[in-house]
Amino acid sequence: ALVSCLPSTFYSGSCCFLLAANLSHPVGPACLLINPLHIMSPASGVLWASPLTTCSRRVIAACVEAGADFSFVPIHLPKVEHKLPAFLVLNPYGKVPAWRDASGFDLFESRAIMQHVCDGTALVPSSPKERALMNQWLWVDQCSFKPAFDPIFYQKVLKKAPLNEEQCAASKVELEATLSCGIELRGDP
């Protein structure tokens, strides 16, 4: 049911974003940024995250796609590890993910971490206009896509409850409108 209510692919510039709706996969649904001009990321560090959250999943996907050299520290949310003093040093808001690079630079907020680990790779466009479009889509994700997707993810993955088909239909309309908007603006088929 989840797969049928979500679009599976959309394109932005030379990059392809995939919504992986394989709920049996250990990382589960995630938005992956794939670029055929992939080069290795200079980023290296430690990622504190929980595969239960979409924010963590997007950063894990970005680290893998960018070729970042990183260690993964799982944060157990039901044990409230994200509220422990040691973790609050990394993220004062007590949310996952958090990143510390090899030089000791700390960063939180998933999209900021994604941009940091992808900087210097072909995943981040070199021209200012293309970077602006990339940032536009990061904001579309934050403000339009994620709010429509989260209720479905919460219900199906975290609660493991049957989908509310009315809510799913409303989310599908919002998701399709959000994704088709960018495609039409660029004149893609």
PDB file of C-alpha atoms in Angstrom:
ATOM      1  CA  ALA A   1       0.000   0.000   0.000  1.00  0.00           C
ATOM      2  CA  LEU A   2       2.835   2.434   0.787  1.00  0.00           C
ATOM      3  CA  VAL A   3       4.499   1.887  -2.569  1.00  0.00           C
ATOM      4  CA  SER A   4       1.243   2.560  -4.412  1.00  0.00           C
ATOM      5  CA  CYS A   5       0.723   5.920  -2.725  1.00  0.00           C
ATOM      6  CA  LEU A   6       4.206   7.341  -3.328  1.00  0.00           C
ATOM      7  CA  PRO A   7       5.945   8.432  -6.507  1.00  0.00           C
ATOM      8  CA  SER A   8       9.120   6.474  -7.101  1.00  0.00           C
ATOM      9  CA  THR A   9      11.401   8.771  -9.081  1.00  0.00           C
ATOM     10  CA  PHE A  10      11.907  12.377 -10.024  1.00  0.00           C
ATOM     11  CA  TYR A  11      14.739  14.232 -11.685  1.00  0.00           C
ATOM     12  CA  SER A  12      16.496  17.478 -10.835  1.00  0.00           C
ATOM     13  CA  GLY A  13      19.140  18.670 -13.272  1.00  0.00           C
ATOM     14  CA  SER A  14      21.657  15.909 -13.884  1.00  0.00           C
ATOM     15  CA  CYS A  15      20.771  14.163 -10.615  1.00  0.00           C
ATOM     16  CA  CYS A  16      18.123  11.578 -10.026  1.00  0.00           C
ATOM     17  CA  PHE A  17      16.313  11.339  -6.685  1.00  0.00           C
ATOM     18  CA  LEU A  18      14.862   7.919  -5.878  1.00  0.00           C
ATOM     19  CA  LEU A  19      12.318   7.171  -3.207  1.00  0.00           C
ATOM     20  CA  ALA A  20      13.161   3.666  -2.059  1.00  0.00           C
ATOM     21  CA  ALA A  21       9.994   2.237  -0.556  1.00  0.00           C
ATOM     22  CA  ASN A  22      11.396  -1.192   0.299  1.00  0.00           C
ATOM     23  CA  LEU A  23      10.215  -1.516   3.878  1.00  0.00           C
ATOM     24  CA  SER A  24      12.047  -4.800   4.403  1.00  0.00           C
ATOM     25  CA  HIS A  25      15.424  -3.173   3.691  1.00  0.00           C
ATOM     26  CA  PRO A  26      17.392  -2.509   6.905  1.00  0.00           C
ATOM     27  CA  VAL A  27      17.503   1.192   6.117  1.00  0.00           C
ATOM     28  CA  GLY A  28      13.964   1.213   4.656  1.00  0.00           C
ATOM     29  CA  PRO A  29      12.493   4.089   2.665  1.00  0.00           C
ATOM     30  CA  ALA A  30      14.954   6.844   1.913  1.00  0.00           C
ATOM     31  CA  CYS A  31      15.494   9.569  -0.608  1.00  0.00           C
ATOM     32  CA  LEU A  32      18.723   8.819  -2.445  1.00  0.00           C
ATOM     33  CA  LEU A  33      20.640  11.334  -4.533  1.00  0.00           C
ATOM     34  CA  ILE A  34      22.353   9.602  -7.422  1.00  0.00           C
ATOM     35  CA  ASN A  35      24.703  11.301  -9.856  1.00  0.00           C
ATOM     36  CA  PRO A  36      26.434   9.478 -12.715  1.00  0.00           C
ATOM     37  CA  LEU A  37      29.494  11.754 -12.307  1.00  0.00           C
ATOM     38  CA  HIS A  38      30.123  10.408  -8.784  1.00  0.00           C
ATOM     39  CA  ILE A  39      33.546  11.159  -7.325  1.00  0.00           C
ATOM     40  CA  MET A  40      34.882  10.428  -3.870  1.00  0.00           C
ATOM     41  CA  SER A  41      34.066  12.798  -1.048  1.00  0.00           C
ATOM     42  CA  PRO A  42      36.877  14.345   0.953  1.00  0.00           C
ATOM     43  CA  ALA A  43      34.595  14.149   4.013  1.00  0.00           C
ATOM     44  CA  SER A  44      35.478  11.834   6.851  1.00  0.00           C
ATOM     45  CA  GLY A  45      34.048  11.653  10.316  1.00  0.00           C
ATOM     46  CA  VAL A  46      31.560  10.060  12.671  1.00  0.00           C
ATOM     47  CA  LEU A  47      27.802   9.946  12.134  1.00  0.00           C
ATOM     48  CA  TRP A  48      25.482   9.493  15.115  1.00  0.00           C
ATOM     49  CA  ALA A  49      22.101   8.463  13.751  1.00  0.00           C
ATOM     50  CA  SER A  50      19.123   6.149  14.027  1.00  0.00           C
ATOM     51  CA  PRO A  51      18.020   4.192  10.966  1.00  0.00           C
ATOM     52  CA  LEU A  52      14.454   4.650  12.273  1.00  0.00           C
ATOM     53  CA  THR A  53      14.394   8.315  11.250  1.00  0.00           C
ATOM     54  CA  THR A  54      14.094   9.679   7.741  1.00  0.00           C
ATOM     55  CA  CYS A  55      16.575  12.443   8.618  1.00  0.00           C
ATOM     56  CA  SER A  56      19.199   9.850   9.564  1.00  0.00           C
ATOM     57  CA  ARG A  57      18.440   7.780   6.479  1.00  0.00           C
ATOM     58  CA  ARG A  58      18.959  10.716   4.138  1.00  0.00           C
ATOM     59  CA  VAL A  59      22.362  11.458   5.711  1.00  0.00           C
ATOM     60  CA  ILE A  60      23.407   7.803   5.564  1.00  0.00           C
ATOM     61  CA  ALA A  61      22.441   7.744   1.873  1.00  0.00           C
ATOM     62  CA  ALA A  62      24.360  10.997   1.211  1.00  0.00           C
ATOM     63  CA  CYS A  63      27.468   9.664   2.988  1.00  0.00           C
ATOM     64  CA  VAL A  64      27.380   6.465   0.971  1.00  0.00           C
ATOM     65  CA  GLU A  65      26.707   8.251  -2.348  1.00  0.00           C
ATOM     66  CA  ALA A  66      29.458  10.811  -1.685  1.00  0.00           C
ATOM     67  CA  GLY A  67      31.941   8.098  -0.760  1.00  0.00           C
ATOM     68  CA  ALA A  68      32.499   9.681   2.657  1.00  0.00           C
ATOM     69  CA  ASP A  69      34.817   7.829   5.012  1.00  0.00           C
ATOM     70  CA  PHE A  70      32.640   7.639   8.109  1.00  0.00           C
ATOM     71  CA  SER A  71      31.970   5.625  11.221  1.00  0.00           C
ATOM     72  CA  PHE A  72      28.378   5.002  12.200  1.00  0.00           C
ATOM     73  CA  VAL A  73      27.279   5.245  15.834  1.00  0.00           C
ATOM     74  CA  PRO A  74      23.711   3.978  16.211  1.00  0.00           C
ATOM     75  CA  ILE A  75      21.522   5.992  18.569  1.00  0.00           C
ATOM     76  CA  HIS A  76      18.778   3.960  20.229  1.00  0.00           C
ATOM     77  CA  LEU A  77      15.779   6.293  20.332  1.00  0.00           C
ATOM     78  CA  PRO A  78      13.541   4.123  22.568  1.00  0.00           C
ATOM     79  CA  LYS A  79      16.324   4.219  25.192  1.00  0.00           C
ATOM     80  CA  VAL A  80      16.367   8.036  24.787  1.00  0.00           C
ATOM     81  CA  GLU A  81      20.100   8.026  23.967  1.00  0.00           C
ATOM     82  CA  HIS A  82      19.583  11.206  21.930  1.00  0.00           C
ATOM     83  CA  LYS A  83      18.803  13.108  25.154  1.00  0.00           C
ATOM     84  CA  LEU A  84      21.930  12.017  27.061  1.00  0.00           C
ATOM     85  CA  PRO A  85      24.388  14.808  27.991  1.00  0.00           C
ATOM     86  CA  ALA A  86      27.137  13.366  25.769  1.00  0.00           C
ATOM     87  CA  PHE A  87      24.839  13.508  22.741  1.00  0.00           C
ATOM     88  CA  LEU A  88      23.486  16.968  23.610  1.00  0.00           C
ATOM     89  CA  VAL A  89      27.047  18.257  23.188  1.00  0.00           C
ATOM     90  CA  LEU A  90      26.741  17.217  19.525  1.00  0.00           C
ATOM     91  CA  ASN A  91      23.178  18.421  19.040  1.00  0.00           C
ATOM     92  CA  PRO A  92      21.697  20.669  21.713  1.00  0.00           C
ATOM     93  CA  TYR A  93      18.215  19.955  20.330  1.00  0.00           C
ATOM     94  CA  GLY A  94      18.598  16.257  21.156  1.00  0.00           C
ATOM     95  CA  LYS A  95      17.700  15.014  17.674  1.00  0.00           C
ATOM     96  CA  VAL A  96      19.456  12.705  15.231  1.00  0.00           C
ATOM     97  CA  PRO A  97      21.562  12.838  13.152  1.00  0.00           C
ATOM     98  CA  ALA A  98      24.755  14.523  14.320  1.00  0.00           C
ATOM     99  CA  TRP A  99      28.148  14.625  12.584  1.00  0.00           C
ATOM    100  CA  ARG A 100      31.706  15.260  13.736  1.00  0.00           C
ATOM    101  CA  ASP A 101      34.281  15.449  10.994  1.00  0.00           C
ATOM    102  CA  ALA A 102      37.885  14.345  11.326  1.00  0.00           C
ATOM    103  CA  SER A 103      38.983  17.865  12.307  1.00  0.00           C
ATOM    104  CA  GLY A 104      36.494  17.975  15.205  1.00  0.00           C
ATOM    105  CA  PHE A 105      33.929  20.153  13.417  1.00  0.00           C
ATOM    106  CA  ASP A 106      30.421  19.319  14.715  1.00  0.00           C
ATOM    107  CA  LEU A 107      27.284  19.678  12.631  1.00  0.00           C
ATOM    108  CA  PHE A 108      23.636  18.786  13.093  1.00  0.00           C
ATOM    109  CA  GLU A 109      20.536  19.043  10.875  1.00  0.00           C
ATOM    110  CA  SER A 110      20.370  16.423   8.161  1.00  0.00           C
ATOM    111  CA  ARG A 111      20.413  18.702   5.125  1.00  0.00           C
ATOM    112  CA  ALA A 112      23.412  20.650   6.466  1.00  0.00           C
ATOM    113  CA  ILE A 113      25.268  17.377   7.056  1.00  0.00           C
ATOM    114  CA  MET A 114      24.328  16.179   3.557  1.00  0.00           C
ATOM    115  CA  GLN A 115      25.721  19.328   1.964  1.00  0.00           C
ATOM    116  CA  HIS A 116      28.881  19.127   4.062  1.00  0.00           C
ATOM    117  CA  VAL A 117      29.716  15.506   3.222  1.00  0.00           C
ATOM    118  CA  CYS A 118      28.800  15.976  -0.452  1.00  0.00           C
ATOM    119  CA  ASP A 119      30.766  19.206  -0.900  1.00  0.00           C
ATOM    120  CA  GLY A 120      33.653  18.667  -3.290  1.00  0.00           C
ATOM    121  CA  THR A 121      31.895  15.860  -5.161  1.00  0.00           C
ATOM    122  CA  ALA A 122      29.877  15.860  -8.356  1.00  0.00           C
ATOM    123  CA  LEU A 123      26.801  15.588  -6.128  1.00  0.00           C
ATOM    124  CA  VAL A 124      27.066  19.334  -5.451  1.00  0.00           C
ATOM    125  CA  PRO A 125      26.902  21.390  -8.643  1.00  0.00           C
ATOM    126  CA  SER A 126      29.744  23.798  -9.316  1.00  0.00           C
ATOM    127  CA  SER A 127      27.697  26.592 -10.897  1.00  0.00           C
ATOM    128  CA  PRO A 128      25.832  28.987  -8.584  1.00  0.00           C
ATOM    129  CA  LYS A 129      22.536  28.539 -10.471  1.00  0.00           C
ATOM    130  CA  GLU A 130      22.705  24.745 -10.315  1.00  0.00           C
ATOM    131  CA  ARG A 131      23.598  24.919  -6.593  1.00  0.00           C
ATOM    132  CA  ALA A 132      20.622  27.229  -6.089  1.00  0.00           C
ATOM    133  CA  LEU A 133      18.386  24.637  -7.765  1.00  0.00           C
ATOM    134  CA  MET A 134      19.847  21.927  -5.533  1.00  0.00           C
ATOM    135  CA  ASN A 135      19.117  24.058  -2.475  1.00  0.00           C
ATOM    136  CA  GLN A 136      15.649  24.783  -3.793  1.00  0.00           C
ATOM    137  CA  TRP A 137      14.929  21.039  -3.891  1.00  0.00           C
ATOM    138  CA  LEU A 138      16.339  20.576  -0.392  1.00  0.00           C
ATOM    139  CA  TRP A 139      13.850  23.191   0.777  1.00  0.00           C
ATOM    140  CA  VAL A 140      11.021  21.609  -1.251  1.00  0.00           C
ATOM    141  CA  ASP A 141      11.832  18.382   0.573  1.00  0.00           C
ATOM    142  CA  GLN A 142      11.807  20.135   3.961  1.00  0.00           C
ATOM    143  CA  CYS A 143       8.697  22.256   3.455  1.00  0.00           C
ATOM    144  CA  SER A 144       6.484  20.268   1.073  1.00  0.00           C
ATOM    145  CA  PHE A 145       7.603  16.683   0.515  1.00  0.00           C
ATOM    146  CA  LYS A 146       8.519  15.685   4.069  1.00  0.00           C
ATOM    147  CA  PRO A 147       5.305  16.989   5.705  1.00  0.00           C
ATOM    148  CA  ALA A 148       3.246  14.929   3.245  1.00  0.00           C
ATOM    149  CA  PHE A 149       5.454  11.829   3.554  1.00  0.00           C
ATOM    150  CA  ASP A 150       5.968  11.763   7.343  1.00  0.00           C
ATOM    151  CA  PRO A 151       2.418  10.743   8.353  1.00  0.00           C
ATOM    152  CA  ILE A 152       2.598   7.737   6.015  1.00  0.00           C
ATOM    153  CA  PHE A 153       6.079   6.786   7.224  1.00  0.00           C
ATOM    154  CA  TYR A 154       5.070   7.157  10.881  1.00  0.00           C
ATOM    155  CA  GLN A 155       1.941   5.069  10.446  1.00  0.00           C
ATOM    156  CA  LYS A 156       3.392   2.301   8.282  1.00  0.00           C
ATOM    157  CA  VAL A 157       6.990   2.013   9.499  1.00  0.00           C
ATOM    158  CA  LEU A 158       7.118   3.229  13.076  1.00  0.00           C
ATOM    159  CA  LYS A 159       3.633   2.281  14.268  1.00  0.00           C
ATOM    160  CA  LYS A 160       3.364  -0.685  11.881  1.00  0.00           C
ATOM    161  CA  ALA A 161      -0.328   0.122  11.572  1.00  0.00           C
ATOM    162  CA  PRO A 162      -2.551  -0.183   8.522  1.00  0.00           C
ATOM    163  CA  LEU A 163      -2.464   2.911   6.381  1.00  0.00           C
ATOM    164  CA  ASN A 164      -5.237   5.444   6.671  1.00  0.00           C
ATOM    165  CA  GLU A 165      -6.239   5.318   2.999  1.00  0.00           C
ATOM    166  CA  GLU A 166      -7.868   8.766   3.136  1.00  0.00           C
ATOM    167  CA  GLN A 167      -4.680  10.281   4.557  1.00  0.00           C
ATOM    168  CA  CYS A 168      -2.607   8.334   2.031  1.00  0.00           C
ATOM    169  CA  ALA A 169      -4.700   9.657  -0.860  1.00  0.00           C
ATOM    170  CA  ALA A 170      -4.328  13.245   0.393  1.00  0.00           C
ATOM    171  CA  SER A 171      -0.584  12.795   0.829  1.00  0.00           C
ATOM    172  CA  LYS A 172      -0.287  11.283  -2.648  1.00  0.00           C
ATOM    173  CA  VAL A 173      -1.951  14.326  -4.197  1.00  0.00           C
ATOM    174  CA  GLU A 174       0.390  16.664  -2.289  1.00  0.00           C
ATOM    175  CA  LEU A 175       3.480  14.596  -3.106  1.00  0.00           C
ATOM    176  CA  GLU A 176       2.660  14.388  -6.809  1.00  0.00           C
ATOM    177  CA  ALA A 177       1.996  18.132  -6.960  1.00  0.00           C
ATOM    178  CA  THR A 178       5.274  18.847  -5.173  1.00  0.00           C
ATOM    179  CA  LEU A 179       7.316  16.614  -7.444  1.00  0.00           C
ATOM    180  CA  SER A 180       5.648  17.472 -10.751  1.00  0.00           C
ATOM    181  CA  CYS A 181       6.089  21.198 -10.083  1.00  0.00           C
ATOM    182  CA  GLY A 182       9.868  21.021 -10.394  1.00  0.00           C
ATOM    183  CA  ILE A 183       9.753  18.829 -13.474  1.00  0.00           C
ATOM    184  CA  GLU A 184       7.341  21.188 -15.288  1.00  0.00           C
ATOM    185  CA  LEU A 185       9.374  24.269 -14.337  1.00  0.00           C
ATOM    186  CA  ARG A 186      12.488  22.825 -15.989  1.00  0.00           C
ATOM    187  CA  GLY A 187      10.557  21.698 -19.064  1.00  0.00           C
ATOM    188  CA  ASP A 188      11.443  18.017 -18.599  1.00  0.00           C
ATOM    189  CA  PRO A 189       9.014  15.509 -20.152  1.00  0.00           C
TER     190      PRO A 189
END
